[in-house]
Amino acid sequence: MFKNFYVDYQNKLRTADEAVRVVKSGDWVDYTSSLGKPVLLDKALAKRRDELEDVKVRGNLIDGPIEVVECDESQEHFVYHSWHCSAYERKLCDRGLCYHIPQVFHNNAAYYEYFLDVNVVMVSVSPMDKHGYFNFSVNTGVAAPIVRMADIVIVEVNEFMPKIHGGYDECIHISEVDYIVEGEHKPFSPRVPSAPSEVDRKIASNIIPYIVDGATLQLGIGSVPFALGELIAETDLKDLGMHTELCSDAYLSLYNSGKLTNRRKNIDKGKGVFGCAIGSAELYEWLDDNHGVAAYPLEYVNRPSVIAQIDNMVSINACVSVDLYGQVASESSGSRHLSGTGGQLDFLIGASASRGGKAFICMESIYKDKDGIAHSRIRPQFNGDIITSPRSQIYFLATEYGVINLEGRSTWERAELLISIAHPDFREHLIKEAEKRKIWRRSNKR
C-alpha cells in the first residue's frame, strides 16, 4: 500500500483569505498564465489592498477582470505586468494599468531561473490524483519554471481544468506545495476567434499549396490560422503533425477530419505537442486525458534547435504590418501595445532551419481605421512601431494577393516582392516611397 497523500492535503488546505496572508508589501507575485489565473486568490488578494504597498504581479494572456488591478487604479498597492497581452490586458495597457515584459518564449524558464524574483506564486491546477500530483493542465508551458523558483507556492484547485498528459513538468507534487485552496469555479468561457472572413480564407488558400503530407504545423493566434485549420480539413493532405506553443480549435478541426495523426514526426512521434491551450469547451474536452497529446514547457516547445529537428515544419503566424525593408511588427500599432513577441521569432528561426521547413507571416493587405478609411499594412518604413521580427529572419510573407519569399533577397528585390502582394490601390504610392529610399531600381516593373 502506497502513502495516502490526503492527510498532507488536509494539513495544507486553507481558505483563499488565509492563503494570501503570506503576501507582503514589496513582494513579486506570479499568476502564471491564461486559464492558470487563480480566480479565488486574486479576489482575496484584492481585499487586502489597503494593507499592502507596491506588490508587483506578473501574468500572461489573462482574461479579465484581474481584481488586484481593477481595485487599485492608483497603482500604489498593486502593479501589474504581462508577458503577452490578451485583449483584456491590452485594454489595461491603454488605461496605463499594465506594463509589458518583452520576451521570447523559449527563454521563459531562464528568465525565472537567473534573473527574476518570485516571492509567491498562485496557480490554478486540476484536482490532486492518488499519487499526490496536481496537473498544470493548459498552463504547462509556463507554470513549472515559475513554481520551482518561488519562495511560497499556493495552488488553487479548479475542477474544470482538464488533466493533460505531458512530456515533462506537467505536474507539481503536494510535497512542493505550501498551501492548497479550494472553492467554487465556473466553466471557462470559450475563447474562439471570430469566423474567418473571405479575405482570411483567401490568405489561407494561398498558403495551403506549400504544405505537404506529413508536415508538422505551428498555427499562431488569429483568424487566418483558424481558417487554415478549416480549409486543410477539406483537402487531401494527410498525416499532419502538431508542434505549437498554443493549441487552439484549429487543431481540433484537423483531428476531427482525420488529418492530424503526428505519425511522421521525427521527435515526439504520435504526440501532438503544445505548451498552452486556449479555445472552446470541446477543445478542453479533447485534450483531457488524451494520450495523443503532450504538454511541455515552452523552453522545449519553442526552442529553435528542437523545432529544427522536425522535418517539413511549417510555422504560420500573423502580423500587424511590414515595411518595405521586410521588418515585421506584430505586437504594436505605432506606440500602442497590442500583444507580445510570443512564439513568432522562435518558430521563424526553428522552422526555417528544418529540412523542408517553411516559416510564414500572414496579414490582410489593408486595414480600416475608425472612420472607415483604408490603409496599407505594407508600409514604406516603420516610425515608432515595435519590431517583432528583424528583416534578416523573415522568409515567406502572405496576403490575399499572393505569397513571396524574402530569403536572400536584396533591398530592391524585397521592395518589389512586397509591393507585388500589397493592395493594388497602394502600389503606386509604395513605389514612390521606395524610390525616395533608394530601394527601387529603374528597371523594376511598375
Coordinates of C-alpha atoms in Angstrom, one line a residue:
M1 CA 0.0 0.0 0.0
F2 CA 1.4 3.4 -1.0
K3 CA 1.2 6.5 1.0
N4 CA -2.1 8.3 1.4
F5 CA -1.4 11.9 0.5
Y6 CA -4.8 13.2 1.6
V7 CA -3.6 13.7 5.2
D8 CA -1.0 16.1 3.8
Y9 CA -3.7 17.7 1.6
Q10 CA -5.9 18.5 4.6
N11 CA -2.9 19.9 6.6
K12 CA -2.1 22.3 3.7
L13 CA -5.7 23.3 3.0
R14 CA -6.6 27.0 3.5
T15 CA -9.3 29.4 2.6
A16 CA -8.3 31.9 -0.1
D17 CA -8.3 34.7 2.5
E18 CA -6.0 32.7 4.8
A19 CA -3.6 31.8 2.0
V20 CA -3.0 35.3 0.7
R21 CA -1.9 36.5 4.2
V22 CA 1.6 35.3 3.1
V23 CA 1.9 38.2 0.7
K24 CA 3.9 41.2 2.0
S25 CA 4.4 44.7 0.7
G26 CA 7.1 44.9 -2.0
D27 CA 6.6 41.2 -3.0
W28 CA 6.7 39.8 -6.5
V29 CA 3.6 37.6 -7.0
D30 CA 3.1 35.5 -10.1
Y31 CA -0.3 34.4 -11.6
T32 CA 1.3 32.3 -14.3
S33 CA -0.8 32.3 -17.5
S34 CA -4.2 32.4 -19.1
L35 CA -6.5 29.8 -17.6
G36 CA -4.0 29.2 -14.8
K37 CA -5.1 32.5 -13.3
P38 CA -6.0 31.9 -9.6
V39 CA -9.5 33.4 -9.6
L40 CA -10.3 33.0 -5.9
L41 CA -6.8 34.0 -4.7
D42 CA -6.9 37.1 -6.9
K43 CA -10.2 38.2 -5.3
A44 CA -8.8 37.5 -1.9
L45 CA -5.6 39.4 -2.5
A46 CA -7.5 42.4 -3.8
K47 CA -9.4 42.6 -0.5
R48 CA -6.0 43.2 1.2
R49 CA -5.3 46.4 -0.9
D50 CA -5.2 48.8 2.0
E51 CA -2.8 46.6 3.9
L52 CA -0.2 46.3 1.2
E53 CA 2.1 48.6 -0.9
D54 CA 4.0 48.1 -4.1
V55 CA 3.1 44.4 -4.7
K56 CA 4.2 43.6 -8.2
V57 CA 2.1 41.0 -10.1
R58 CA 3.0 39.1 -13.3
G59 CA 0.7 37.3 -15.6
N60 CA 0.4 36.3 -19.3
L61 CA -2.6 36.2 -21.7
I62 CA -5.1 36.5 -18.8
D63 CA -8.7 37.4 -19.4
G64 CA -10.4 39.9 -17.2
P65 CA -11.1 41.0 -14.7
I66 CA -7.9 40.9 -12.7
E67 CA -9.2 42.1 -9.4
V68 CA -5.9 43.4 -8.0
V69 CA -5.7 45.8 -11.0
E70 CA -9.3 46.9 -11.0
C71 CA -9.3 47.7 -7.3
D72 CA -6.3 50.0 -7.5
E73 CA -6.0 52.4 -10.4
S74 CA -3.5 54.4 -8.3
Q75 CA -1.1 51.5 -8.5
E76 CA 0.1 52.4 -5.1
H77 CA -0.8 48.9 -3.8
F78 CA -0.6 46.6 -6.9
V79 CA 1.4 47.0 -10.1
Y80 CA 0.5 44.6 -12.9
H81 CA 2.8 43.2 -15.6
S82 CA 2.1 40.9 -18.6
W83 CA 4.5 38.8 -20.7
H84 CA 2.0 38.7 -23.6
C85 CA -1.2 40.7 -23.6
S86 CA -4.7 39.3 -24.0
A87 CA -7.4 41.6 -25.4
Y88 CA -8.3 42.5 -21.8
E89 CA -4.6 43.2 -20.8
R90 CA -4.3 45.3 -24.0
K91 CA -7.1 47.5 -22.7
L92 CA -5.3 47.7 -19.3
C93 CA -2.2 49.0 -21.2
D94 CA -4.4 51.6 -22.8
R95 CA -5.5 52.7 -19.3
G96 CA -1.9 52.7 -18.1
L97 CA -2.6 49.8 -15.7
C98 CA -0.4 47.1 -17.3
Y99 CA 3.3 47.1 -18.2
H100 CA 4.5 44.7 -20.9
I101 CA 7.6 42.5 -20.3
P102 CA 9.3 41.8 -23.7
Q103 CA 10.4 38.2 -24.1
V104 CA 10.9 35.3 -26.5
F105 CA 9.0 32.3 -25.2
H106 CA 11.9 29.8 -25.3
N107 CA 13.7 31.8 -22.7
N108 CA 10.8 31.9 -20.3
A109 CA 12.3 29.4 -17.9
A110 CA 15.7 31.1 -18.0
Y111 CA 14.2 34.5 -17.0
Y112 CA 12.9 33.0 -13.8
E113 CA 15.9 30.8 -13.1
Y114 CA 18.6 33.5 -13.5
F115 CA 17.0 37.0 -13.3
L116 CA 13.6 37.3 -11.6
D117 CA 12.3 37.2 -8.0
V118 CA 9.2 35.2 -7.2
N119 CA 8.1 35.6 -3.6
V120 CA 4.7 34.0 -4.1
V121 CA 3.2 32.0 -7.0
M122 CA -0.5 31.4 -7.2
V123 CA -1.6 28.9 -9.9
S124 CA -4.8 27.0 -10.8
V125 CA -4.4 23.3 -11.1
S126 CA -6.6 20.2 -11.6
P127 CA -7.6 18.2 -8.6
M128 CA -4.9 16.1 -6.9
D129 CA -4.6 12.4 -8.0
K130 CA -4.0 9.5 -5.7
H131 CA -0.2 9.8 -6.1
G132 CA -0.2 13.4 -4.8
Y133 CA 0.2 15.2 -8.1
F134 CA -1.7 18.3 -9.3
N135 CA -1.8 18.8 -13.1
F136 CA -0.8 22.2 -14.6
S137 CA -3.2 21.4 -17.4
V138 CA -3.4 24.1 -20.2
N139 CA -0.9 26.1 -18.3
T140 CA 2.0 23.6 -18.5
G141 CA 4.0 25.8 -20.9
V142 CA 5.0 28.3 -18.2
A143 CA 4.0 27.0 -14.8
A144 CA 6.8 24.7 -13.6
P145 CA 9.7 27.1 -14.0
I146 CA 7.9 29.7 -12.0
V147 CA 6.9 27.3 -9.3
R148 CA 10.4 26.0 -9.0
M149 CA 11.8 29.4 -8.2
A150 CA 9.1 30.7 -5.9
D151 CA 9.6 31.1 -2.2
I152 CA 5.9 30.2 -1.5
V153 CA 3.7 28.0 -3.7
I154 CA -0.1 28.3 -3.5
V155 CA -2.3 26.1 -5.7
E156 CA -5.9 26.8 -6.4
V157 CA -7.8 23.6 -7.2
N158 CA -10.2 24.1 -10.2
E159 CA -12.3 21.1 -11.1
F160 CA -12.8 22.5 -14.6
M161 CA -9.1 22.2 -15.5
P162 CA -8.6 19.3 -17.9
K163 CA -5.9 16.7 -17.0
I164 CA -3.3 16.8 -19.7
H165 CA -0.5 14.3 -20.2
G166 CA 2.9 15.8 -20.7
G167 CA 6.4 15.3 -21.8
Y168 CA 7.7 16.7 -18.5
D169 CA 6.9 19.3 -15.9
E170 CA 3.2 19.0 -16.4
C171 CA 2.6 18.3 -12.7
I172 CA 3.5 19.5 -9.3
H173 CA 3.7 17.2 -6.3
I174 CA 2.0 18.0 -3.0
S175 CA 5.4 17.9 -1.3
E176 CA 6.3 21.0 -3.3
V177 CA 3.2 22.9 -2.4
D178 CA 2.9 25.2 0.7
Y179 CA -0.9 25.9 0.6
I180 CA -3.9 24.5 -1.2
V181 CA -7.1 26.5 -1.8
E182 CA -10.5 25.0 -2.9
G183 CA -13.6 26.8 -3.9
E184 CA -16.4 27.3 -6.4
H185 CA -15.4 27.9 -10.0
K186 CA -17.3 28.5 -13.3
P187 CA -16.6 26.6 -16.6
F188 CA -14.2 28.5 -18.8
S189 CA -15.7 31.0 -21.2
P190 CA -14.9 29.9 -24.8
R191 CA -12.1 31.8 -26.5
V192 CA -12.5 31.1 -30.2
P193 CA -11.6 33.6 -32.9
S194 CA -14.4 35.2 -34.9
A195 CA -15.4 33.3 -38.0
P196 CA -12.8 33.8 -40.8
S197 CA -13.6 36.3 -43.4
E198 CA -13.4 35.7 -47.2
V199 CA -10.0 37.5 -47.1
D200 CA -8.8 35.3 -44.3
R201 CA -9.8 32.2 -46.4
K202 CA -8.0 33.6 -49.4
I203 CA -4.8 34.1 -47.5
A204 CA -5.1 30.6 -46.1
S205 CA -5.7 29.1 -49.5
N206 CA -2.6 30.9 -50.8
I207 CA -0.5 29.1 -48.1
I208 CA -2.0 25.6 -48.4
P209 CA -0.1 24.6 -51.6
Y210 CA 3.2 25.0 -49.6
I211 CA 2.1 22.3 -47.1
V212 CA 3.0 18.7 -47.9
D213 CA 1.8 15.3 -46.5
G214 CA 3.5 14.7 -43.2
A215 CA 4.1 18.3 -42.4
T216 CA 4.1 19.5 -38.8
L217 CA 2.2 22.7 -38.2
Q218 CA 2.5 25.6 -35.8
L219 CA -0.5 27.8 -36.0
G220 CA -0.4 31.1 -34.2
I221 CA -3.3 33.2 -32.8
G222 CA -5.8 34.7 -35.2
S223 CA -8.4 34.2 -37.8
V224 CA -6.0 33.2 -40.6
P225 CA -4.6 30.2 -38.7
F226 CA -8.1 29.3 -37.7
A227 CA -9.2 29.4 -41.4
L228 CA -6.2 27.2 -42.3
G229 CA -7.4 24.6 -39.9
E230 CA -10.8 24.6 -41.5
L231 CA -9.5 24.6 -45.1
I232 CA -6.9 21.9 -44.6
A233 CA -9.6 19.7 -43.3
E234 CA -11.2 19.9 -46.8
T235 CA -8.0 19.0 -48.7
D236 CA -6.4 15.5 -49.3
L237 CA -3.4 16.3 -47.1
K238 CA -2.7 13.6 -44.6
D239 CA -0.6 12.6 -41.6
L240 CA -0.1 16.1 -40.3
G241 CA 1.6 16.9 -37.0
M242 CA 1.2 19.4 -34.2
H243 CA 4.1 21.2 -32.5
T244 CA 3.0 24.6 -31.3
E245 CA 3.2 26.9 -28.2
L246 CA -0.6 27.4 -28.3
C247 CA -3.1 24.7 -29.1
S248 CA -6.4 26.1 -30.5
D249 CA -9.5 24.8 -32.1
A250 CA -7.8 24.8 -35.5
Y251 CA -6.1 21.6 -34.4
L252 CA -9.3 20.1 -33.2
S253 CA -10.7 20.7 -36.7
L254 CA -7.7 18.9 -38.2
Y255 CA -8.1 16.0 -35.7
N256 CA -11.8 15.6 -36.4
S257 CA -11.2 15.5 -40.2
G258 CA -8.6 12.7 -39.7
K259 CA -5.7 14.9 -40.9
L260 CA -3.8 15.2 -37.6
T261 CA -2.0 11.9 -36.7
N262 CA 1.5 13.0 -35.7
R263 CA 2.7 9.7 -37.3
R264 CA 5.6 11.2 -39.3
K265 CA 7.2 13.5 -36.8
N266 CA 10.9 13.0 -36.2
I267 CA 10.5 13.6 -32.5
D268 CA 7.5 13.1 -30.1
K269 CA 6.1 10.7 -32.7
G270 CA 2.4 10.1 -32.3
K271 CA 2.1 13.1 -30.0
G272 CA 0.7 16.5 -30.7
V273 CA 3.0 18.8 -28.7
F274 CA 2.0 22.2 -27.2
G275 CA 2.7 24.5 -24.3
C276 CA -0.7 26.2 -23.5
A277 CA -4.2 25.9 -24.8
I278 CA -7.0 28.4 -25.3
G279 CA -10.3 27.7 -27.1
S280 CA -13.7 26.1 -26.8
A281 CA -15.1 23.7 -24.2
E282 CA -14.8 21.0 -26.9
L283 CA -11.1 21.7 -27.2
Y284 CA -10.5 21.2 -23.5
E285 CA -12.6 18.0 -23.6
W286 CA -10.4 16.7 -26.4
L287 CA -7.2 17.4 -24.5
D288 CA -8.4 15.9 -21.3
D289 CA -6.7 12.5 -20.5
N290 CA -5.7 12.3 -24.2
H291 CA -2.6 10.2 -24.7
G292 CA -2.2 11.5 -28.2
V293 CA -1.1 14.9 -27.0
A294 CA 1.8 16.0 -24.8
A295 CA 2.1 19.4 -23.0
Y296 CA 5.7 20.6 -22.5
P297 CA 7.3 23.8 -21.0
L298 CA 7.9 26.5 -23.6
E299 CA 11.7 26.1 -23.1
Y300 CA 11.2 22.8 -25.0
V301 CA 8.3 23.6 -27.4
N302 CA 9.8 26.9 -28.6
R303 CA 13.5 26.1 -28.6
P304 CA 14.6 26.7 -32.2
S305 CA 17.0 23.8 -32.0
V306 CA 14.1 21.5 -31.1
I307 CA 11.8 22.9 -33.8
A308 CA 14.6 22.4 -36.4
Q309 CA 14.7 18.7 -35.7
I310 CA 11.2 18.2 -37.2
D311 CA 11.2 17.7 -41.0
N312 CA 8.7 19.8 -43.0
M313 CA 8.0 22.0 -40.1
V314 CA 5.6 24.8 -41.2
S315 CA 5.1 27.8 -39.0
I316 CA 2.2 30.2 -39.7
N317 CA 1.8 33.4 -37.7
A318 CA 0.1 36.8 -38.2
C319 CA 1.4 40.3 -38.0
V320 CA 0.1 43.8 -37.8
S321 CA 2.3 45.3 -40.6
V322 CA 5.5 45.0 -42.5
D323 CA 7.7 47.7 -44.1
L324 CA 9.4 47.7 -47.4
Y325 CA 12.7 46.5 -45.8
G326 CA 10.9 43.4 -44.6
Q327 CA 10.8 44.3 -40.9
V328 CA 7.7 42.8 -39.2
A329 CA 5.6 44.5 -36.4
S330 CA 3.3 42.0 -34.7
E331 CA 2.9 43.4 -31.1
S332 CA 2.2 47.2 -31.5
S333 CA 0.5 49.6 -33.8
G334 CA 2.6 52.7 -33.6
S335 CA 3.3 53.2 -29.9
R336 CA 0.1 51.4 -28.8
H337 CA 0.9 48.0 -27.3
L338 CA -1.2 45.1 -28.6
S339 CA 0.2 41.7 -27.6
G340 CA 3.8 40.4 -27.5
T341 CA 6.5 38.6 -29.4
G342 CA 5.1 35.2 -28.4
G343 CA 6.5 32.3 -30.4
Q344 CA 6.8 34.1 -33.7
L345 CA 10.6 34.7 -33.6
D346 CA 11.3 31.2 -32.1
F347 CA 9.4 29.5 -34.9
L348 CA 10.8 31.7 -37.7
I349 CA 14.2 30.6 -36.7
G350 CA 13.3 26.9 -36.0
A351 CA 11.1 26.2 -38.9
S352 CA 13.5 27.8 -41.4
A353 CA 16.2 25.5 -40.1
S354 CA 14.0 22.4 -40.5
R355 CA 14.6 20.1 -43.5
G356 CA 11.8 21.1 -45.9
G357 CA 10.6 23.6 -43.3
K358 CA 8.8 26.9 -44.1
A359 CA 8.0 29.9 -41.9
F360 CA 5.1 32.2 -43.0
I361 CA 4.0 35.6 -41.7
C362 CA 0.5 36.5 -42.9
M363 CA -1.7 39.5 -42.9
E364 CA -4.6 41.2 -44.8
S365 CA -3.2 43.8 -47.2
I366 CA -5.2 46.7 -45.7
Y367 CA -7.0 47.7 -42.6
K368 CA -9.6 50.4 -42.0
D369 CA -9.5 53.0 -39.3
K370 CA -12.4 54.1 -37.1
D371 CA -13.6 56.4 -39.9
G372 CA -13.6 53.6 -42.4
I373 CA -10.5 54.9 -44.3
A374 CA -8.3 52.1 -45.7
H375 CA -4.6 52.0 -45.0
S376 CA -1.9 49.6 -46.3
R377 CA -0.4 47.1 -43.9
I378 CA 2.7 47.2 -46.1
R379 CA 4.3 50.5 -45.2
P380 CA 7.3 52.4 -46.5
Q381 CA 9.2 52.4 -43.2
F382 CA 8.3 52.0 -39.6
N383 CA 8.4 55.0 -37.3
G384 CA 7.8 54.1 -33.7
D385 CA 6.3 50.6 -34.2
I386 CA 7.9 47.8 -32.2
I387 CA 9.8 45.5 -34.4
T388 CA 8.9 41.9 -33.5
S389 CA 11.0 40.1 -36.2
P390 CA 14.0 41.6 -37.9
R391 CA 14.3 41.6 -41.7
S392 CA 17.1 39.1 -41.6
Q393 CA 14.7 36.5 -40.1
I394 CA 11.7 36.9 -42.5
Y395 CA 11.1 34.3 -45.1
F396 CA 7.6 33.7 -46.5
L397 CA 5.0 36.5 -46.4
A398 CA 1.4 36.0 -47.4
T399 CA -1.5 38.3 -48.1
E400 CA -4.7 37.8 -50.1
Y401 CA -2.7 38.8 -53.2
G402 CA -0.1 36.0 -53.0
V403 CA 2.9 34.6 -51.3
I404 CA 6.5 35.8 -51.5
N405 CA 9.8 34.6 -50.2
L406 CA 12.4 37.1 -49.0
E407 CA 15.2 34.7 -48.2
G408 CA 18.5 36.0 -49.7
R409 CA 16.8 39.0 -51.4
S410 CA 18.4 42.4 -51.7
T411 CA 16.6 45.6 -50.6
W412 CA 15.3 46.4 -54.0
E413 CA 14.1 42.8 -54.6
R414 CA 12.4 42.9 -51.2
A415 CA 10.6 46.1 -52.1
E416 CA 9.5 44.7 -55.4
L417 CA 8.2 41.5 -53.9
L418 CA 6.4 43.2 -51.1
I419 CA 4.7 45.7 -53.4
S420 CA 3.5 42.8 -55.5
I421 CA 1.4 41.5 -52.7
A422 CA 0.2 44.9 -51.5
H423 CA -3.3 46.1 -52.2
P424 CA -3.4 47.5 -55.8
D425 CA -4.7 50.8 -54.6
F426 CA -1.5 51.4 -52.7
R427 CA 1.2 50.0 -55.0
E428 CA 2.0 53.2 -56.9
H429 CA 2.4 55.1 -53.6
L430 CA 4.7 52.4 -52.3
I431 CA 6.8 52.5 -55.4
K432 CA 7.3 56.3 -55.0
E433 CA 8.3 55.7 -51.3
A434 CA 10.7 53.0 -52.4
E435 CA 12.3 55.4 -54.9
K436 CA 12.8 58.0 -52.1
R437 CA 14.6 55.4 -50.1
K438 CA 16.9 54.3 -53.0
I439 CA 15.5 50.8 -52.9
W440 CA 13.7 50.9 -56.2
R441 CA 15.5 50.2 -59.5
R442 CA 14.6 51.9 -62.7
S443 CA 14.3 48.5 -64.3
N444 CA 11.6 47.4 -61.8
K445 CA 8.3 46.8 -63.4
R446 CA 5.6 49.3 -62.4

